[in-house]
């Protein structure tokens, strides 16, 4: 099992990053980081996602 850190940034494709996260976490240990700009494009995100790391 691989340890993966996935960072999703602000982009219209941010929702595709969540699909990638879901696929990766099936067989890997994935930590999800979301920037504040990514949150503008996402309606729902996993509660385990870390967002405070990018707070100003």
PDB file of C-alpha atoms in Angstrom:
ATOM      1  CA  UNK A   1       0.000   0.000   0.000  1.00  0.00           C
ATOM      2  CA  UNK A   2       1.378   3.387  -1.030  1.00  0.00           C
ATOM      3  CA  UNK A   3       1.215   6.595   1.006  1.00  0.00           C
ATOM      4  CA  UNK A   4      -0.118   9.370  -1.251  1.00  0.00           C
ATOM      5  CA  UNK A   5      -0.683  13.048  -0.539  1.00  0.00           C
ATOM      6  CA  UNK A   6      -3.166  14.496  -3.038  1.00  0.00           C
ATOM      7  CA  UNK A   7      -3.511  18.279  -3.223  1.00  0.00           C
ATOM      8  CA  UNK A   8      -6.492  19.744  -5.065  1.00  0.00           C
ATOM      9  CA  UNK A   9      -6.265  23.404  -6.009  1.00  0.00           C
ATOM     10  CA  UNK A  10      -8.788  25.880  -7.385  1.00  0.00           C
ATOM     11  CA  UNK A  11      -9.848  24.768 -10.821  1.00  0.00           C
ATOM     12  CA  UNK A  12     -13.000  23.891 -12.682  1.00  0.00           C
ATOM     13  CA  UNK A  13     -11.621  20.319 -12.696  1.00  0.00           C
ATOM     14  CA  UNK A  14     -11.423  20.138  -8.879  1.00  0.00           C
ATOM     15  CA  UNK A  15     -14.363  17.724  -8.818  1.00  0.00           C
ATOM     16  CA  UNK A  16     -12.347  15.295 -10.953  1.00  0.00           C
ATOM     17  CA  UNK A  17      -9.680  15.385  -8.265  1.00  0.00           C
ATOM     18  CA  UNK A  18     -12.267  14.029  -5.826  1.00  0.00           C
ATOM     19  CA  UNK A  19     -13.004  11.160  -8.218  1.00  0.00           C
ATOM     20  CA  UNK A  20      -9.267  10.434  -8.320  1.00  0.00           C
ATOM     21  CA  UNK A  21      -9.156  10.540  -4.513  1.00  0.00           C
ATOM     22  CA  UNK A  22     -11.990   8.012  -4.255  1.00  0.00           C
ATOM     23  CA  UNK A  23     -10.277   5.664  -6.717  1.00  0.00           C
ATOM     24  CA  UNK A  24      -6.854   5.939  -5.051  1.00  0.00           C
ATOM     25  CA  UNK A  25      -8.081   5.396  -1.507  1.00  0.00           C
ATOM     26  CA  UNK A  26      -9.469   1.970  -2.389  1.00  0.00           C
ATOM     27  CA  UNK A  27      -5.954   0.506  -2.396  1.00  0.00           C
ATOM     28  CA  UNK A  28      -3.739   3.211  -0.885  1.00  0.00           C
ATOM     29  CA  UNK A  29      -3.322   5.408   2.163  1.00  0.00           C
ATOM     30  CA  UNK A  30      -4.347   8.806   0.756  1.00  0.00           C
ATOM     31  CA  UNK A  31      -4.232  12.145   2.551  1.00  0.00           C
ATOM     32  CA  UNK A  32      -6.339  14.826   0.847  1.00  0.00           C
ATOM     33  CA  UNK A  33      -5.398  18.504   1.033  1.00  0.00           C
ATOM     34  CA  UNK A  34      -7.734  21.177  -0.356  1.00  0.00           C
ATOM     35  CA  UNK A  35      -6.755  24.789  -0.946  1.00  0.00           C
ATOM     36  CA  UNK A  36      -9.200  27.589  -0.168  1.00  0.00           C
ATOM     37  CA  UNK A  37      -9.685  28.151  -3.896  1.00  0.00           C
ATOM     38  CA  UNK A  38     -10.553  24.479  -4.380  1.00  0.00           C
ATOM     39  CA  UNK A  39     -13.349  24.852  -1.840  1.00  0.00           C
ATOM     40  CA  UNK A  40     -14.946  27.483  -4.093  1.00  0.00           C
ATOM     41  CA  UNK A  41     -15.422  24.839  -6.793  1.00  0.00           C
ATOM     42  CA  UNK A  42     -16.490  21.935  -4.562  1.00  0.00           C
ATOM     43  CA  UNK A  43     -19.909  21.624  -2.962  1.00  0.00           C
ATOM     44  CA  UNK A  44     -19.114  18.560  -0.856  1.00  0.00           C
ATOM     45  CA  UNK A  45     -15.771  17.148   0.181  1.00  0.00           C
ATOM     46  CA  UNK A  46     -14.650  14.350   2.510  1.00  0.00           C
ATOM     47  CA  UNK A  47     -14.619  15.303   6.185  1.00  0.00           C
ATOM     48  CA  UNK A  48     -11.122  13.846   6.431  1.00  0.00           C
ATOM     49  CA  UNK A  49      -9.757  16.428   3.966  1.00  0.00           C
ATOM     50  CA  UNK A  50      -7.362  18.950   5.414  1.00  0.00           C
ATOM     51  CA  UNK A  51      -8.043  22.589   4.528  1.00  0.00           C
ATOM     52  CA  UNK A  52      -6.545  24.558   7.416  1.00  0.00           C
ATOM     53  CA  UNK A  53      -2.987  24.091   6.167  1.00  0.00           C
ATOM     54  CA  UNK A  54      -3.636  26.717   3.484  1.00  0.00           C
ATOM     55  CA  UNK A  55      -5.436  29.256   5.686  1.00  0.00           C
ATOM     56  CA  UNK A  56      -4.006  32.756   5.726  1.00  0.00           C
TER      57      UNK A  56
END
